[in-house]
mmCIF file of C-alpha atoms and ligand atoms in Angstrom:
data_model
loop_
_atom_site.group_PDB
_atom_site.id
_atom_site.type_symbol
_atom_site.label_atom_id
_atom_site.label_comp_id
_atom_site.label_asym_id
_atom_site.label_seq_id
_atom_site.Cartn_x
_atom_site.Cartn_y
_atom_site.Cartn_z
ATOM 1 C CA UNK A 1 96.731 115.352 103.982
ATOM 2 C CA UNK A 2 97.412 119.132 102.700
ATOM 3 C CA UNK A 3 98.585 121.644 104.689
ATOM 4 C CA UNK A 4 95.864 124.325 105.660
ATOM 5 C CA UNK A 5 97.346 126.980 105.243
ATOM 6 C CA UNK A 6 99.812 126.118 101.614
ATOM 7 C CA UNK A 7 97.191 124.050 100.400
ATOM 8 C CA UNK A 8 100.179 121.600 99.605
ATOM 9 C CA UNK A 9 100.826 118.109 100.422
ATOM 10 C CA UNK A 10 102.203 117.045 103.255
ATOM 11 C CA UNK A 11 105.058 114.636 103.772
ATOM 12 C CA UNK A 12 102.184 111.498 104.031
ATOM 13 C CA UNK A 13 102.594 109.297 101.163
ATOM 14 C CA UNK A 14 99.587 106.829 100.815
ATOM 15 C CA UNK A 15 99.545 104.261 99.103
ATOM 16 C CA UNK A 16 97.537 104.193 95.564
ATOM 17 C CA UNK A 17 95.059 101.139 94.857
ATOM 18 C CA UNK A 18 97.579 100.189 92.271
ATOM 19 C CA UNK A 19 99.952 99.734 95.251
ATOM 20 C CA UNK A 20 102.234 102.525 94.237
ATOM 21 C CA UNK A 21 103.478 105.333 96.618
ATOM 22 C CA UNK A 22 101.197 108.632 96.189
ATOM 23 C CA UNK A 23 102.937 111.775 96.723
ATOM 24 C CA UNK A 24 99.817 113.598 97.307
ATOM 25 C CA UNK A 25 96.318 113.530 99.259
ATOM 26 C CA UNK A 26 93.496 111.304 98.443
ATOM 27 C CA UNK A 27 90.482 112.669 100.428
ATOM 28 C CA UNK A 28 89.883 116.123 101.439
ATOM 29 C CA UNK A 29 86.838 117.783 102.775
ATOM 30 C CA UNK A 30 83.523 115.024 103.228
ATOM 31 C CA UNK A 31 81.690 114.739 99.677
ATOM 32 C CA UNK A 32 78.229 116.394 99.769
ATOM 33 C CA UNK A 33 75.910 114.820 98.887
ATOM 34 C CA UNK A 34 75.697 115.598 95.011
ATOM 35 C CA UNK A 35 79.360 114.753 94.536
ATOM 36 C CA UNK A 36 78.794 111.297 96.521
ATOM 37 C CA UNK A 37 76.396 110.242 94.195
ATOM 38 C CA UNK A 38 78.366 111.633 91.527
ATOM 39 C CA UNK A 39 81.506 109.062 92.673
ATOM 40 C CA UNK A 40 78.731 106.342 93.399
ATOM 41 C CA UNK A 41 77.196 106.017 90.355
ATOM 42 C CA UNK A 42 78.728 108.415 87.404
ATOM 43 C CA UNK A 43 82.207 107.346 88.372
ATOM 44 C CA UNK A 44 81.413 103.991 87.621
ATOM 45 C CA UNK A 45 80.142 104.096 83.812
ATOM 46 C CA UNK A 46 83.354 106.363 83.190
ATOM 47 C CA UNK A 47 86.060 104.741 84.832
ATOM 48 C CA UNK A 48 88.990 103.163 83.003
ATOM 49 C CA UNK A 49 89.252 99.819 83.688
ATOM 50 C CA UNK A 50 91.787 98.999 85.900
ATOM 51 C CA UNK A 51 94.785 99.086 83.804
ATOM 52 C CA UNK A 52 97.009 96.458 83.033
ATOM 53 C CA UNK A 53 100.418 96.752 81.989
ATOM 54 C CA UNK A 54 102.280 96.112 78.969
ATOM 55 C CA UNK A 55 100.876 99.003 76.950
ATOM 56 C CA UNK A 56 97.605 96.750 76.144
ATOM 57 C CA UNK A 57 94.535 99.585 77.332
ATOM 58 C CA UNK A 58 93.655 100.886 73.299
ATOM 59 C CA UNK A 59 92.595 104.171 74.426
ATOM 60 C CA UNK A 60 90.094 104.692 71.274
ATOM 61 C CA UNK A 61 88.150 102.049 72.535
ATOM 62 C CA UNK A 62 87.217 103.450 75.858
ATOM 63 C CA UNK A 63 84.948 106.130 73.978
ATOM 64 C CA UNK A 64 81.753 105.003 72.522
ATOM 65 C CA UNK A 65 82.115 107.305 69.803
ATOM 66 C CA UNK A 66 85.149 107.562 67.485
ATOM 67 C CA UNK A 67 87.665 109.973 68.365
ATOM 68 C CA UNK A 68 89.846 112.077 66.059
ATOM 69 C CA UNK A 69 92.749 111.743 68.960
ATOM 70 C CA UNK A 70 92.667 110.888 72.582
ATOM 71 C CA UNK A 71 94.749 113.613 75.047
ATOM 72 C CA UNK A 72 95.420 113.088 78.642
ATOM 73 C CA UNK A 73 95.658 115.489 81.372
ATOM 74 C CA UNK A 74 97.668 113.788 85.071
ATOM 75 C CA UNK A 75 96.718 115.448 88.276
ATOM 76 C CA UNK A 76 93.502 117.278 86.827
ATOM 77 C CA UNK A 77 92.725 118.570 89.877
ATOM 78 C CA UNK A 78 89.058 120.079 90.603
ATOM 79 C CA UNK A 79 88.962 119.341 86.493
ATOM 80 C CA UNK A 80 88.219 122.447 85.078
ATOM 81 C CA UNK A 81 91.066 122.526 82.055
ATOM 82 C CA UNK A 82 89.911 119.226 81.504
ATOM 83 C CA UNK A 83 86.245 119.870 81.130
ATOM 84 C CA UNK A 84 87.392 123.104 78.978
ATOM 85 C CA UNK A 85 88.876 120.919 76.335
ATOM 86 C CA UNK A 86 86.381 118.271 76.284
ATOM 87 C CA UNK A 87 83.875 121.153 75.621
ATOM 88 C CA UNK A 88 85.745 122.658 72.711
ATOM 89 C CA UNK A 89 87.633 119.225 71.420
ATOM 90 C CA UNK A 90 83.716 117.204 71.010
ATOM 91 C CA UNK A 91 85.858 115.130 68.617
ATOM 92 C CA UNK A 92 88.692 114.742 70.966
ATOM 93 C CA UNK A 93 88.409 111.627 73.742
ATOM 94 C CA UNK A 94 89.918 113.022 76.663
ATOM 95 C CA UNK A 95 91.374 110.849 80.009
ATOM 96 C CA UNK A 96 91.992 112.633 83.091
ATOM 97 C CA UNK A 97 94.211 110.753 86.016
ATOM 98 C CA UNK A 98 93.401 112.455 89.940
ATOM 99 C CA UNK A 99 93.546 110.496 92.854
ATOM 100 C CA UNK A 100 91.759 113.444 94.732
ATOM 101 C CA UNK A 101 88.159 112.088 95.458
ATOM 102 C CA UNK A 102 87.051 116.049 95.981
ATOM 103 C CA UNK A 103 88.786 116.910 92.638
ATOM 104 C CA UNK A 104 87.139 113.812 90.505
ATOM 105 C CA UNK A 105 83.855 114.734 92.151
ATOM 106 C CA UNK A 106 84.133 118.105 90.576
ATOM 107 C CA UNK A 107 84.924 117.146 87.261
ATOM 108 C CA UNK A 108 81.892 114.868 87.366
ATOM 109 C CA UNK A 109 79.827 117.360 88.024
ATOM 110 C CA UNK A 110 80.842 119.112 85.162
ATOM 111 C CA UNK A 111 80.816 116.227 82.438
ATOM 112 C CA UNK A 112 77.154 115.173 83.865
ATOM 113 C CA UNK A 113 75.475 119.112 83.743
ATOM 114 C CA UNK A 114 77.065 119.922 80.197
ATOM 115 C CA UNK A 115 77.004 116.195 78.739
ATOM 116 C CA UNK A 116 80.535 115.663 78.125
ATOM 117 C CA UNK A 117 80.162 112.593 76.100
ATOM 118 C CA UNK A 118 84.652 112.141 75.644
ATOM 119 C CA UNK A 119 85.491 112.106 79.508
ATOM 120 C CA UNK A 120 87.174 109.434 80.544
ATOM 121 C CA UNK A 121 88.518 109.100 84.147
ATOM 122 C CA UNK A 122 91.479 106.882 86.057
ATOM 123 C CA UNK A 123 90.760 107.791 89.295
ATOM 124 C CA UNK A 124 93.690 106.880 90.697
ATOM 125 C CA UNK A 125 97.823 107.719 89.987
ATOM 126 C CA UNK A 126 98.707 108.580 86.343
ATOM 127 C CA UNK A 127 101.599 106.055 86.586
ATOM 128 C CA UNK A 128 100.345 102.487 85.581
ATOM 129 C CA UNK A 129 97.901 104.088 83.539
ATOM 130 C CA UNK A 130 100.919 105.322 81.642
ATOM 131 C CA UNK A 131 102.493 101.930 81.671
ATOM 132 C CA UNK A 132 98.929 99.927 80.091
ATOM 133 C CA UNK A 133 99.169 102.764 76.879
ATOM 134 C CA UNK A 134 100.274 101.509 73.983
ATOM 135 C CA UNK A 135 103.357 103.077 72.635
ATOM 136 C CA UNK A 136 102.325 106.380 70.318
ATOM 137 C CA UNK A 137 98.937 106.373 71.373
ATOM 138 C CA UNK A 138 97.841 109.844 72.910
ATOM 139 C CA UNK A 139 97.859 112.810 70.555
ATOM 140 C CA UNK A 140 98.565 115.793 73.555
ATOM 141 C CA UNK A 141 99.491 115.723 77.406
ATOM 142 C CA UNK A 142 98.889 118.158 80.105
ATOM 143 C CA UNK A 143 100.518 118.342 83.803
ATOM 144 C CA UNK A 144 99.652 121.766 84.846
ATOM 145 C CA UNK A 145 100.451 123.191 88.507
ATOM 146 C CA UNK A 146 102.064 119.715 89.704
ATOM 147 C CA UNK A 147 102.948 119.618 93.077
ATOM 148 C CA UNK A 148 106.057 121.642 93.423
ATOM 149 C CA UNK A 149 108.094 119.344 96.309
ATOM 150 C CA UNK A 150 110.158 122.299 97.118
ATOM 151 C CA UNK A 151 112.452 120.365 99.916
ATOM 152 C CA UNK A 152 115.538 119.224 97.800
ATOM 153 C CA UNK A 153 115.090 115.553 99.362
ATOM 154 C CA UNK A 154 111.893 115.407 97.772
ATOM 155 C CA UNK A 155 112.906 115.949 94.542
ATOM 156 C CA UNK A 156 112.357 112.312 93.179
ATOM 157 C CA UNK A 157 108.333 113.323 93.933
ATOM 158 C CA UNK A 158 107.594 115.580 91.561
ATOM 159 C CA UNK A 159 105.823 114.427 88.732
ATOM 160 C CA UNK A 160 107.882 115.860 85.533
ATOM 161 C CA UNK A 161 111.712 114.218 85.710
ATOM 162 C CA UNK A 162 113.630 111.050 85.150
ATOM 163 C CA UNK A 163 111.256 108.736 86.305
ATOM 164 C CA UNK A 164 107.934 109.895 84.357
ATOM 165 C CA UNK A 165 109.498 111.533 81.038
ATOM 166 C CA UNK A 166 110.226 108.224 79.568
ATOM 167 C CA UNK A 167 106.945 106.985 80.265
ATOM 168 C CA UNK A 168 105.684 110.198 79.112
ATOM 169 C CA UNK A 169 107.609 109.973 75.781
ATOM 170 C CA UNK A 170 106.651 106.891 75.034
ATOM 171 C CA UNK A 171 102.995 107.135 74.804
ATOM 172 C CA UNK A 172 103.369 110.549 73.060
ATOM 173 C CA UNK A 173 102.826 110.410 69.416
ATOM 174 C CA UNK A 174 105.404 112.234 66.844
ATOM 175 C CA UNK A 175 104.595 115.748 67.069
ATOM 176 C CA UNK A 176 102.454 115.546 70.194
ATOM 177 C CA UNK A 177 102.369 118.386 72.590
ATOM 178 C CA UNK A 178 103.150 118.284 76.181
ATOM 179 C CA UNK A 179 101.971 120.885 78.073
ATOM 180 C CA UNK A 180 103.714 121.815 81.477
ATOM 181 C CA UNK A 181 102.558 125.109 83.696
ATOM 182 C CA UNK A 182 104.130 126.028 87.180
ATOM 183 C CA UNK A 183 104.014 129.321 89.266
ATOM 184 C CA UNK A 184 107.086 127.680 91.616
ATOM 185 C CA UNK A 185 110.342 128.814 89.994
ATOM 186 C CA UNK A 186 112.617 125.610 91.518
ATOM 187 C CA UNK A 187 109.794 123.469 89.860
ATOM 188 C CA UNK A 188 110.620 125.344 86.481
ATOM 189 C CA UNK A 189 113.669 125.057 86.300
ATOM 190 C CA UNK A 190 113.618 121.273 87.534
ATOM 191 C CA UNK A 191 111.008 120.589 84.608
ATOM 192 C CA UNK A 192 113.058 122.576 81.689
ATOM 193 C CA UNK A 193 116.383 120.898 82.878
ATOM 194 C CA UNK A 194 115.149 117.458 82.522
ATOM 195 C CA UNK A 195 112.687 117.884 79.655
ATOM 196 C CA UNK A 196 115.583 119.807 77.675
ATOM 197 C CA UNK A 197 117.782 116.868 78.696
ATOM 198 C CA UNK A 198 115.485 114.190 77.714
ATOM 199 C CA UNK A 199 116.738 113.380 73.577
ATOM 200 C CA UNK A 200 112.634 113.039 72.910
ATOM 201 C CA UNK A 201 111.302 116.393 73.455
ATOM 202 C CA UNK A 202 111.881 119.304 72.233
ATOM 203 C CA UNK A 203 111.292 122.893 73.881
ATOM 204 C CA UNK A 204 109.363 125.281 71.212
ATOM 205 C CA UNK A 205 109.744 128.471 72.779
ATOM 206 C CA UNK A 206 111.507 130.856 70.602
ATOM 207 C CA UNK A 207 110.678 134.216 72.293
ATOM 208 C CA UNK A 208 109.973 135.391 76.116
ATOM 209 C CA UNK A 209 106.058 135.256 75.314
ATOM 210 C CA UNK A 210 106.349 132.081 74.758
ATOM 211 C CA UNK A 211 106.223 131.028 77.678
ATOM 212 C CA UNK A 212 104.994 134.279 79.916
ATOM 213 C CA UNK A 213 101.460 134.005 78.030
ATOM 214 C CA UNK A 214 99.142 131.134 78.064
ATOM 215 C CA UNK A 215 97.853 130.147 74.487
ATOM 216 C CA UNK A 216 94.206 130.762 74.251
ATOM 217 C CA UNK A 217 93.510 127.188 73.726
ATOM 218 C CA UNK A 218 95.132 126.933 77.499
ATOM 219 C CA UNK A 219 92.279 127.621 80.146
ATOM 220 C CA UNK A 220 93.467 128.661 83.701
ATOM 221 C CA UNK A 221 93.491 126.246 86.448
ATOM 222 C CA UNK A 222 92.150 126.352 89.630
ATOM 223 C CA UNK A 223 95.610 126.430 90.965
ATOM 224 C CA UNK A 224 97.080 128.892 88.248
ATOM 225 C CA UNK A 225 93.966 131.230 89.558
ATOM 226 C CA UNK A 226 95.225 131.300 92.911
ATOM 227 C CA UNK A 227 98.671 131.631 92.140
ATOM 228 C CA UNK A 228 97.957 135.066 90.374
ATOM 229 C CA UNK A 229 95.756 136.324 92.995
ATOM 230 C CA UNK A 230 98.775 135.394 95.230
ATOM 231 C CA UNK A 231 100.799 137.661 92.931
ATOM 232 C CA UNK A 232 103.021 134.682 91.085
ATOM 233 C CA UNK A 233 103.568 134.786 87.795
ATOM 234 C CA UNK A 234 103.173 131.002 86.382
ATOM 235 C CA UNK A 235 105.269 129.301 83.034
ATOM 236 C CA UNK A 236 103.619 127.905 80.301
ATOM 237 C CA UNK A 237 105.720 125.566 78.271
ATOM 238 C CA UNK A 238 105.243 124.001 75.380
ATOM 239 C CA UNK A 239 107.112 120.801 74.770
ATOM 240 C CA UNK A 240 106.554 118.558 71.166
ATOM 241 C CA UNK A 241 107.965 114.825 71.391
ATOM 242 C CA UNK A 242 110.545 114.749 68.508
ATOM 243 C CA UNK A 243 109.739 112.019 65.296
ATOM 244 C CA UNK A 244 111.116 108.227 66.457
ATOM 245 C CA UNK A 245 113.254 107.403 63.490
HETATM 246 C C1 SAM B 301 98.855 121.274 92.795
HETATM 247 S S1 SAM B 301 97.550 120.292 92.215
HETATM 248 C C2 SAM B 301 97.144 121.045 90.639
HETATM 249 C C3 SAM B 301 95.782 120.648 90.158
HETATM 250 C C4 SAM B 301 95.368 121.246 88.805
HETATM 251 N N1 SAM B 301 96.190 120.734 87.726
HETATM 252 C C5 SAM B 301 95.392 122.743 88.829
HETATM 253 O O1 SAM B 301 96.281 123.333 88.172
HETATM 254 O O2 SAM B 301 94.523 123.343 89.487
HETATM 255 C C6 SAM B 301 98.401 118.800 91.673
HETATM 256 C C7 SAM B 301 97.453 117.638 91.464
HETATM 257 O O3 SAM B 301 98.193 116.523 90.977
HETATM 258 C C8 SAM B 301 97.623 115.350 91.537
HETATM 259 N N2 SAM B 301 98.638 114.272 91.477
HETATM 260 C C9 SAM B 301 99.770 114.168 92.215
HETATM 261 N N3 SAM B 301 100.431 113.040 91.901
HETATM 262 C C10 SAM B 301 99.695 112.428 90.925
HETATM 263 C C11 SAM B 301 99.861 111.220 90.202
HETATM 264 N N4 SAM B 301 100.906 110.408 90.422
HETATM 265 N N5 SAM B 301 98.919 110.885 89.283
HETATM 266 C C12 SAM B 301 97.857 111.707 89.061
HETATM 267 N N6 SAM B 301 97.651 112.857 89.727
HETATM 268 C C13 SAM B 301 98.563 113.219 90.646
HETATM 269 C C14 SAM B 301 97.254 115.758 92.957
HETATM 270 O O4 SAM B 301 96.268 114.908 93.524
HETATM 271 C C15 SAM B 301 96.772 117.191 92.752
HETATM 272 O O5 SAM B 301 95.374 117.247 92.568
#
């Protein structure tokens, strides 16, 4: 479903278990036989149940410790960010949404050989997990690298914009952080224009290094990586959802 040589989606749009339209690929290369097991029996004991609407998942209570906040990263890819702030946030519960089989099999791998006791996973689209949150509930997001959708008739695809920004300030708390990245310039400017439009969040760059250097607290993506060693420069941006009143 990518194509081979962009490593980009193709125009397929597969339908999610949750019945929704996926703008994005599903299975990849054939699991080896580590990551199989990984998906057949690890998967399993960390998978959100299958959410149900109406903002009624309590994310605290999907950890069997208690957490300090719970963060959420959408479209984790091979799950290395995500793994990097589980290791240095113990006291953080942190949910991940992929649909890519290849990429949840890799973040497995990680949370089973360093013990990564606040991993949580929907494998599946971020979407109607969104929709089961309760309102105020997660204390950071990430969407880092989302698929760019350059054509202009795909525009309603990509992940940050009127369709997901609502959902996406609803389940923010006060003061939470949402992190966006991108090395594709249209995507940038698609993602500032309707965050900065968007009355709930607020941009908190003040200075060009703002946004040119990622915050050490920011580990680079598989997809940032290869976006520098294409010769891209990515964004950072730092977004906080504004106090309800
Ligand atoms: C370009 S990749 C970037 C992956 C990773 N964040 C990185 O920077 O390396 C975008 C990822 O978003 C995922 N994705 C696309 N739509 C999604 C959705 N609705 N919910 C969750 N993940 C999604 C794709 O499966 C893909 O793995």
């Amino acid at each position: 479903m990518t194509d081979s040589k962009t490593d980009r989606p193709t125009d397929d749009a597969p339908q999610t278990e949750t019945g929704n339209r996926l703008f994005g690929r599903r299975k990849g290369r054939p699991l080896r036989k580590r990551r199989t097991s990984l998906i057949e029996d690890l998967l399993p004991r960390l998978q959100i149940p299958t959410p149900a609407s109406g903002g009624s998942l309590i994310p605290a209570s999907l950890f069997a410790t208690p957490t300090r906040e719970v963060w959420l990263e959408i479209g984790f890819g091979m799950g290395h960010h995500l793994a990097w702030q589980a290791r240095h946030n113990p006291d953080v519960g942190i949910i991940g949404a992929e649909p890519f089989l290849n990429g949840i099999a890799g973040l497995l791998g990680m949370v089973e050989d360093e013990n990564l006791g606040n991993v949580r996973i929907q494998p599946d689209d971020a979407r109607p997990l969104l929709d089961a949150l309760p309102d105020a509930s997660i204390g950071r997001a990430f969407v880092l690298f989302a698929d760019p959708w350059p054509k202009k008739r795909h525009a309603d695809r990509r992940f940050i914009g009127p369709e997901n920004l609502p959902r996406l300030a609803r389940v923010l708390k006060d003061g939470a952080e949402l992190r966006l990245a991108s090395d594709d310039m249209g995507l940038v400017r698609w993602m500032l224009e309707h965050t900065l439009k968007h009355p709930d969040f607020e941009w908190t760059a003040r200075r060009p290094s703002d946004w040119r250097i990622r915050p050490d607290d920011w580990p680079a993506t598989r997809y940032e990586e290869k976006a520098i060693a294409a010769g891209r420069k990515p964004v950072f941006m730092r977004f906080v959802r504004r106090p309800r009143r």
